[in-house]
Amino acid sequence: MRILLIGEFSRLHNSLKEGLVAVGHEVVIVANGDGFKNYPVDLSTKAKWSETLLGNILRQIIYKLTNFDSATLEYGIRFYFHLNKLKNFDVVQLINETPIQTIPNLERFLLKKVFKQNKKTFLLCCGVDYLIAKYLIEKKERYSIMNPYFENPKAKMEYQFILNFLSPNHKKTHDLVYNNIVGVIASDVDYLLPLQKHTKFLGMIPNPVNTNKIEFSEIEINNKIVIFIGINRGTYYSKGISFFEKAMEILKQKMGDKIELITAENLPYQNYIYKYNQAHIILDQVYGFDQGYNALEAMAKGKVVFTGAEKEFDKHYNLTEKVAINALPDVDSLVSELVYLIENPNEILAIGKRARQFVEKEHNYVKIAEKYIKAWM
């Protein structure tokens, strides 16, 4: 089959492409590379002009005056010039409801062209969109990434991105997409729960991970337990970073001689990776029920990851032993889990091995590609 993958975040579509190619399919990715992450693509919509010296100056001026990012317009224009190459694919998959990431009217215009000139289109739900935002704002689960929005006035600015998915303008895009797709696929339990009763829901297919490209390193504990926390100020509240920070303050007072804490914020990439690779424990997020892509990559390396690993996750995969630590938005719970691991380093080694085995078994990129093929047929 000829398969077109539109959009890329967290390397999901690249890993899927590697699996699809391995089983004999022709695959094209069109995307902007997701900013500084610069993921590989076949047809680029990267806002190259907006990143030049002059273009960036104008971009910043326009943004300050109007709160509009001109790079989004460039994404759409560059996608438009690829349209002739985006024809006659057997399957098209959108990474989310706005995979081109341009201005709403242009997004809809371009998506209509894609729908019209290809056979079947599918939607992947691996992040927030209209249905997910609606589900979260209605407090359907016992907790979610929206908790800080409801509880902390300081957090509200961070959530504008999510609230935008509930706007009338985005609802038009949502309706257009759902009127034209064959079905929607969830990438993990966090998206399975909101979608499971939808008429176009095709089921959950886990994130594909190419473990051939991720080296497993069995954890060695010689002296101190090394704990890593990466801070992105743009997701500070939704990841629950403050819970980790408070837990680490308590832990340093209790057993500071037994641990080394690495906090990575605005580190050069090479330094970041070096520090990350030295860690035994990774503190990822507290509001998830399942793991995102970053957590899975850390698990594949053999790290013990504090992330989403709720009972719904255990039930879905029939797990009886921990492959990750279920990080709750509760400081005392986090401290308790950390203390236990520090006092029982053999458990760190055991979880790290099980984490790698879990990713190899449930997220194998070739097996996942085959599941996508089955869902698309």
Coordinates of C-alpha atoms in Angstrom, one line a residue:
M1 CA 0.0 0.0 0.0
R2 CA 0.9 3.6 -0.4
I3 CA 0.5 5.4 2.9
L4 CA 0.6 9.1 3.7
L5 CA 1.3 10.2 7.3
I6 CA 0.5 13.9 8.0
G7 CA 2.1 15.6 11.0
E8 CA 4.7 14.4 13.5
F9 CA 5.1 14.8 17.2
S10 CA 7.4 12.8 19.5
R11 CA 8.6 10.6 16.6
L12 CA 5.5 8.5 16.6
H13 CA 4.9 8.7 12.8
N14 CA 8.6 8.0 12.1
S15 CA 8.6 4.9 14.2
L16 CA 5.3 3.8 12.5
K17 CA 6.9 4.4 9.1
E18 CA 9.9 2.2 10.0
G19 CA 7.5 -0.6 10.9
L20 CA 5.4 -0.2 7.8
V21 CA 8.4 -0.1 5.5
A22 CA 9.8 -3.2 7.2
V23 CA 6.6 -5.1 6.1
G24 CA 6.8 -3.8 2.6
H25 CA 4.7 -0.7 2.3
E26 CA 5.5 2.7 0.7
V27 CA 5.3 5.5 3.3
V28 CA 5.5 9.3 3.0
I29 CA 5.6 11.7 6.0
V30 CA 4.7 15.3 5.5
A31 CA 5.2 17.6 8.5
N32 CA 7.1 20.6 9.8
G33 CA 9.4 18.5 12.0
D34 CA 7.9 19.8 15.3
G35 CA 10.1 22.9 15.7
F36 CA 13.5 22.5 17.3
K37 CA 13.0 18.7 17.6
N38 CA 13.4 18.6 13.8
Y39 CA 12.1 15.1 13.3
P40 CA 12.8 13.5 9.9
V41 CA 10.2 14.0 7.2
D42 CA 9.9 13.2 3.5
L43 CA 8.1 16.4 2.6
S44 CA 8.9 19.4 4.8
T45 CA 6.5 22.2 5.8
K46 CA 9.1 23.7 8.1
A47 CA 8.8 27.5 8.5
K48 CA 12.2 28.1 7.1
W49 CA 11.7 31.8 6.2
S50 CA 10.2 32.5 9.7
E51 CA 13.4 31.1 11.2
T52 CA 15.8 33.4 9.2
L53 CA 17.2 36.5 11.0
L54 CA 14.8 38.9 9.2
G55 CA 11.9 36.5 9.3
N56 CA 12.2 35.9 13.0
I57 CA 12.4 39.6 13.8
L58 CA 9.2 40.2 11.8
R59 CA 7.6 37.1 13.4
Q60 CA 8.3 38.4 16.9
I61 CA 7.0 41.9 16.1
I62 CA 3.8 40.5 14.6
Y63 CA 3.3 38.2 17.6
K64 CA 3.8 41.0 20.2
L65 CA 1.3 43.2 18.3
T66 CA -1.4 40.6 17.4
N67 CA -0.6 37.4 19.4
F68 CA -0.4 35.7 16.0
D69 CA 2.5 33.4 15.0
S70 CA 3.2 34.0 11.4
A71 CA 5.1 30.7 11.1
T72 CA 1.7 28.9 11.2
L73 CA 0.8 30.6 8.0
E74 CA 4.0 29.5 6.4
Y75 CA 3.3 25.9 7.4
G76 CA 0.1 26.1 5.4
I77 CA 1.6 27.7 2.4
R78 CA 4.4 25.2 2.2
F79 CA 1.9 22.3 2.6
Y80 CA -0.1 23.8 -0.3
F81 CA 2.9 23.5 -2.6
H82 CA 3.2 19.8 -1.8
L83 CA -0.5 19.0 -2.7
N84 CA 0.3 17.6 -6.1
K85 CA 2.6 15.0 -4.4
L86 CA -0.1 14.1 -1.9
K87 CA -2.5 12.2 -4.3
N88 CA -3.7 8.7 -4.8
F89 CA -2.6 7.2 -1.5
D90 CA -4.4 4.1 -0.3
V91 CA -4.4 5.4 3.3
V92 CA -3.9 8.8 4.8
Q93 CA -3.4 9.2 8.6
L94 CA -3.6 12.5 10.4
I95 CA -1.6 12.8 13.6
N96 CA -4.4 14.9 15.1
E97 CA -7.3 17.1 14.0
T98 CA -5.0 19.9 12.9
P99 CA -2.0 18.1 11.6
I100 CA -0.8 20.9 9.3
Q101 CA -0.8 23.4 12.2
T102 CA -1.7 26.4 10.1
I103 CA -4.5 29.0 10.5
P104 CA -8.0 27.4 10.8
N105 CA -9.5 28.5 7.4
L106 CA -6.4 27.4 5.5
E107 CA -6.2 24.1 7.6
R108 CA -9.7 23.2 6.5
F109 CA -9.1 24.2 2.9
L110 CA -6.0 22.0 2.7
L111 CA -7.6 19.1 4.6
K112 CA -10.5 19.1 2.1
K113 CA -8.0 18.8 -0.7
V114 CA -6.3 15.8 1.0
F115 CA -9.7 14.1 1.6
K116 CA -10.8 14.6 -2.0
Q117 CA -7.6 13.3 -3.7
N118 CA -7.0 10.1 -1.6
K119 CA -8.9 6.9 -0.9
K120 CA -9.3 6.6 2.9
T121 CA -8.4 8.9 5.8
F122 CA -7.9 7.9 9.4
L123 CA -7.3 10.0 12.5
L124 CA -4.8 9.2 15.2
C125 CA -5.7 10.5 18.7
C126 CA -2.3 10.8 20.6
G127 CA -2.8 14.2 22.2
V128 CA -5.5 16.8 23.0
D129 CA -8.2 17.5 20.4
Y130 CA -11.8 18.6 20.6
L131 CA -13.2 15.3 22.1
I132 CA -10.4 15.0 24.6
A133 CA -10.6 18.6 25.7
K134 CA -14.3 18.3 26.2
Y135 CA -13.9 15.1 28.2
L136 CA -11.2 16.7 30.4
I137 CA -13.1 19.9 31.1
E138 CA -16.2 17.9 32.1
K139 CA -14.1 16.1 34.8
K140 CA -15.0 12.6 33.7
E141 CA -12.0 11.0 35.4
R142 CA -10.8 11.0 39.0
Y143 CA -8.0 13.3 38.0
S144 CA -6.4 14.6 34.8
I145 CA -4.0 17.1 33.3
M146 CA -6.7 19.7 33.9
N147 CA -6.5 19.5 37.7
P148 CA -4.1 22.5 38.0
Y149 CA -6.4 24.6 35.7
F150 CA -9.3 24.0 38.2
E151 CA -7.2 24.3 41.3
N152 CA -4.5 26.9 40.7
P153 CA -5.1 30.4 39.1
K154 CA -1.4 30.7 38.2
A155 CA -1.8 27.7 35.9
K156 CA -4.5 29.1 33.7
M157 CA -2.2 30.6 31.0
E158 CA -0.6 27.2 30.3
Y159 CA -4.1 25.8 29.5
Q160 CA -5.0 28.2 26.7
F161 CA -3.7 25.7 24.2
I162 CA -6.2 23.1 25.4
L163 CA -9.1 25.5 25.7
N164 CA -8.5 26.6 22.0
F165 CA -9.7 23.1 21.0
L166 CA -13.1 23.9 22.4
S167 CA -13.5 27.1 20.4
P168 CA -16.2 27.4 17.7
N169 CA -13.5 27.8 15.1
H170 CA -11.8 24.6 16.0
K171 CA -15.1 22.8 16.3
K172 CA -15.6 23.5 12.6
T173 CA -12.3 21.7 11.9
H174 CA -13.3 18.8 14.2
D175 CA -16.6 18.4 12.4
L176 CA -14.9 18.5 9.0
V177 CA -12.4 15.8 10.0
Y178 CA -14.9 13.4 11.6
N179 CA -17.2 13.8 8.6
N180 CA -14.4 12.6 6.3
I181 CA -12.5 10.0 8.2
V182 CA -13.2 6.3 8.2
G183 CA -12.3 6.0 11.9
V184 CA -10.2 7.2 14.8
I185 CA -7.4 5.3 16.6
A186 CA -6.2 6.0 20.2
S187 CA -2.5 5.6 21.0
D188 CA -2.9 4.9 24.8
V189 CA -5.3 4.5 27.7
D190 CA -5.6 8.2 28.3
Y191 CA -7.3 8.6 24.9
L192 CA -9.0 5.2 24.9
L193 CA -11.2 6.2 27.8
P194 CA -12.8 9.4 26.2
L195 CA -13.2 7.7 22.7
Q196 CA -14.3 4.2 23.6
K197 CA -18.1 4.9 23.0
H198 CA -17.7 6.9 19.8
T199 CA -19.2 5.4 16.7
K200 CA -16.0 6.0 14.6
F201 CA -13.6 4.6 17.3
L202 CA -11.6 1.7 15.9
G203 CA -9.7 0.8 19.1
M204 CA -6.4 1.5 20.7
I205 CA -3.1 0.7 19.1
P206 CA -0.1 1.4 21.4
N207 CA 2.7 3.7 20.4
P208 CA 5.3 2.1 18.1
V209 CA 8.8 2.1 19.5
N210 CA 11.8 1.0 17.5
T211 CA 13.9 -0.5 20.2
N212 CA 16.6 -1.3 17.6
K213 CA 17.4 2.4 17.8
I214 CA 17.3 2.6 21.7
E215 CA 20.1 1.0 23.5
F216 CA 19.2 -0.9 26.7
S217 CA 21.7 -0.3 29.5
E218 CA 21.3 -2.4 32.6
I219 CA 21.3 -0.2 35.6
E220 CA 24.4 -0.2 37.7
I221 CA 24.2 1.2 41.2
N222 CA 27.6 1.9 42.6
N223 CA 27.0 4.7 45.1
K224 CA 24.1 7.1 45.0
I225 CA 20.7 6.7 43.3
V226 CA 20.6 9.2 40.5
I227 CA 17.2 10.8 39.9
F228 CA 16.4 13.0 36.9
I229 CA 13.7 15.5 36.3
G230 CA 13.4 17.5 33.1
I231 CA 11.5 20.8 33.3
N232 CA 9.7 22.3 30.4
R233 CA 8.0 25.6 31.6
G234 CA 5.4 25.3 28.9
T235 CA 4.0 22.1 30.5
Y236 CA 5.1 22.7 34.1
Y237 CA 1.6 22.5 35.6
S238 CA 0.1 19.8 33.3
K239 CA 3.0 17.5 34.0
G240 CA 2.7 18.1 37.7
I241 CA 6.3 19.1 38.1
S242 CA 5.7 20.9 41.4
F243 CA 4.7 17.6 43.0
F244 CA 8.1 16.1 42.0
E245 CA 10.0 19.2 43.2
K246 CA 8.3 19.1 46.6
A247 CA 8.9 15.3 46.9
M248 CA 12.5 15.8 46.1
E249 CA 12.9 18.5 48.8
I250 CA 11.6 16.1 51.4
L251 CA 13.8 13.3 50.0
K252 CA 16.9 15.4 50.2
Q253 CA 16.2 16.1 53.9
K254 CA 15.5 12.4 54.6
M255 CA 18.3 10.7 52.7
G256 CA 20.3 13.3 50.8
D257 CA 23.5 11.2 51.2
K258 CA 22.0 8.4 49.2
I259 CA 20.7 10.3 46.2
E260 CA 21.8 12.6 43.5
L261 CA 19.2 14.9 41.9
I262 CA 19.7 16.1 38.3
T263 CA 17.3 18.9 37.3
A264 CA 17.5 19.7 33.6
E265 CA 16.1 23.0 32.4
N266 CA 17.4 24.8 29.4
L267 CA 20.5 22.6 29.2
P268 CA 22.3 22.2 25.9
Y269 CA 21.1 19.0 24.2
Q270 CA 24.3 17.0 24.6
N271 CA 24.5 17.9 28.3
Y272 CA 20.8 17.0 28.7
I273 CA 21.3 13.5 27.1
Y274 CA 24.4 12.8 29.1
K275 CA 22.7 13.7 32.4
Y276 CA 19.6 11.7 31.4
N277 CA 21.6 8.6 30.5
Q278 CA 23.3 8.6 33.9
A279 CA 20.0 8.5 35.8
H280 CA 18.4 5.4 37.4
I281 CA 15.0 7.0 38.0
I282 CA 13.2 9.4 35.6
L283 CA 10.4 11.7 37.0
D284 CA 8.1 12.2 34.0
Q285 CA 4.5 13.2 34.9
V286 CA 1.8 12.7 37.5
Y287 CA -1.5 13.2 35.7
G288 CA -1.5 10.3 33.1
F289 CA -3.1 6.9 33.2
D290 CA -0.7 5.5 30.6
Q291 CA 2.8 6.5 29.3
G292 CA 3.6 9.0 26.6
Y293 CA 6.4 8.6 24.1
N294 CA 9.1 10.2 26.3
A295 CA 8.3 7.8 29.1
L296 CA 8.4 4.8 26.8
E297 CA 11.8 5.7 25.4
A298 CA 13.1 6.0 28.9
M299 CA 11.6 2.6 29.8
A300 CA 13.2 1.1 26.7
K301 CA 16.6 2.3 28.0
G302 CA 15.9 0.4 31.3
K303 CA 15.1 3.4 33.5
V304 CA 12.6 3.3 36.3
V305 CA 10.0 5.9 35.2
F306 CA 7.5 7.8 37.4
T307 CA 4.6 8.3 35.0
G308 CA 1.1 7.1 34.2
A309 CA 0.7 3.5 35.1
E310 CA -2.8 3.3 36.6
K311 CA -5.0 0.3 37.2
E312 CA -6.7 0.8 33.8
F313 CA -3.2 0.5 32.2
D314 CA -2.4 -2.7 34.2
K315 CA -5.8 -4.2 33.3
H316 CA -5.4 -3.4 29.6
Y317 CA -2.0 -5.2 29.4
N318 CA -2.8 -7.8 32.0
L319 CA 0.2 -6.8 34.1
T320 CA 0.9 -8.3 37.5
E321 CA 4.3 -6.7 38.1
K322 CA 5.4 -3.1 37.9
V323 CA 7.0 -1.9 34.6
A324 CA 6.8 1.7 35.7
I325 CA 5.8 3.6 38.9
N326 CA 2.3 5.1 38.9
A327 CA 3.1 8.7 39.8
L328 CA 0.1 10.3 41.6
P329 CA -0.5 14.0 42.2
D330 CA 0.3 13.4 45.8
V331 CA 3.6 14.3 47.4
D332 CA 3.5 11.8 50.2
S333 CA 2.8 9.0 47.7
L334 CA 5.8 10.0 45.6
V335 CA 8.1 10.2 48.6
S336 CA 6.9 6.8 49.7
E337 CA 7.6 5.2 46.3
L338 CA 11.0 6.9 46.1
V339 CA 12.1 5.9 49.6
Y340 CA 11.1 2.3 48.9
L341 CA 13.2 2.2 45.7
I342 CA 16.3 3.8 47.4
E343 CA 16.1 1.4 50.2
N344 CA 15.6 -1.5 47.8
P345 CA 18.0 -0.9 44.9
N346 CA 17.4 -4.5 43.6
E347 CA 13.9 -3.4 42.8
I348 CA 15.2 -0.6 40.6
L349 CA 17.2 -3.2 38.6
A350 CA 14.2 -5.5 38.3
I351 CA 11.7 -2.8 37.2
G352 CA 14.3 -1.5 34.7
K353 CA 14.5 -4.9 33.1
R354 CA 10.8 -5.4 33.1
A355 CA 10.3 -2.0 31.5
R356 CA 12.5 -2.9 28.6
Q357 CA 10.8 -6.2 28.1
F358 CA 7.3 -4.6 28.2
V359 CA 8.2 -2.0 25.5
E360 CA 9.7 -4.8 23.3
K361 CA 6.6 -6.9 23.7
E362 CA 3.8 -4.4 23.6
H363 CA 5.3 -1.5 21.6
N364 CA 7.3 -3.4 18.9
Y365 CA 7.3 -1.1 15.9
V366 CA 6.8 -3.9 13.4
K367 CA 4.0 -5.6 15.3
I368 CA 2.3 -2.2 15.8
A369 CA 2.6 -1.4 12.1
E370 CA 0.8 -4.7 11.4
K371 CA -2.0 -3.7 13.8
Y372 CA -2.4 -0.4 11.9
I373 CA -2.6 -2.2 8.6
K374 CA -5.4 -4.4 10.0
A375 CA -7.3 -1.4 11.4
W376 CA -7.0 0.4 8.0
M377 CA -8.3 -2.5 5.9

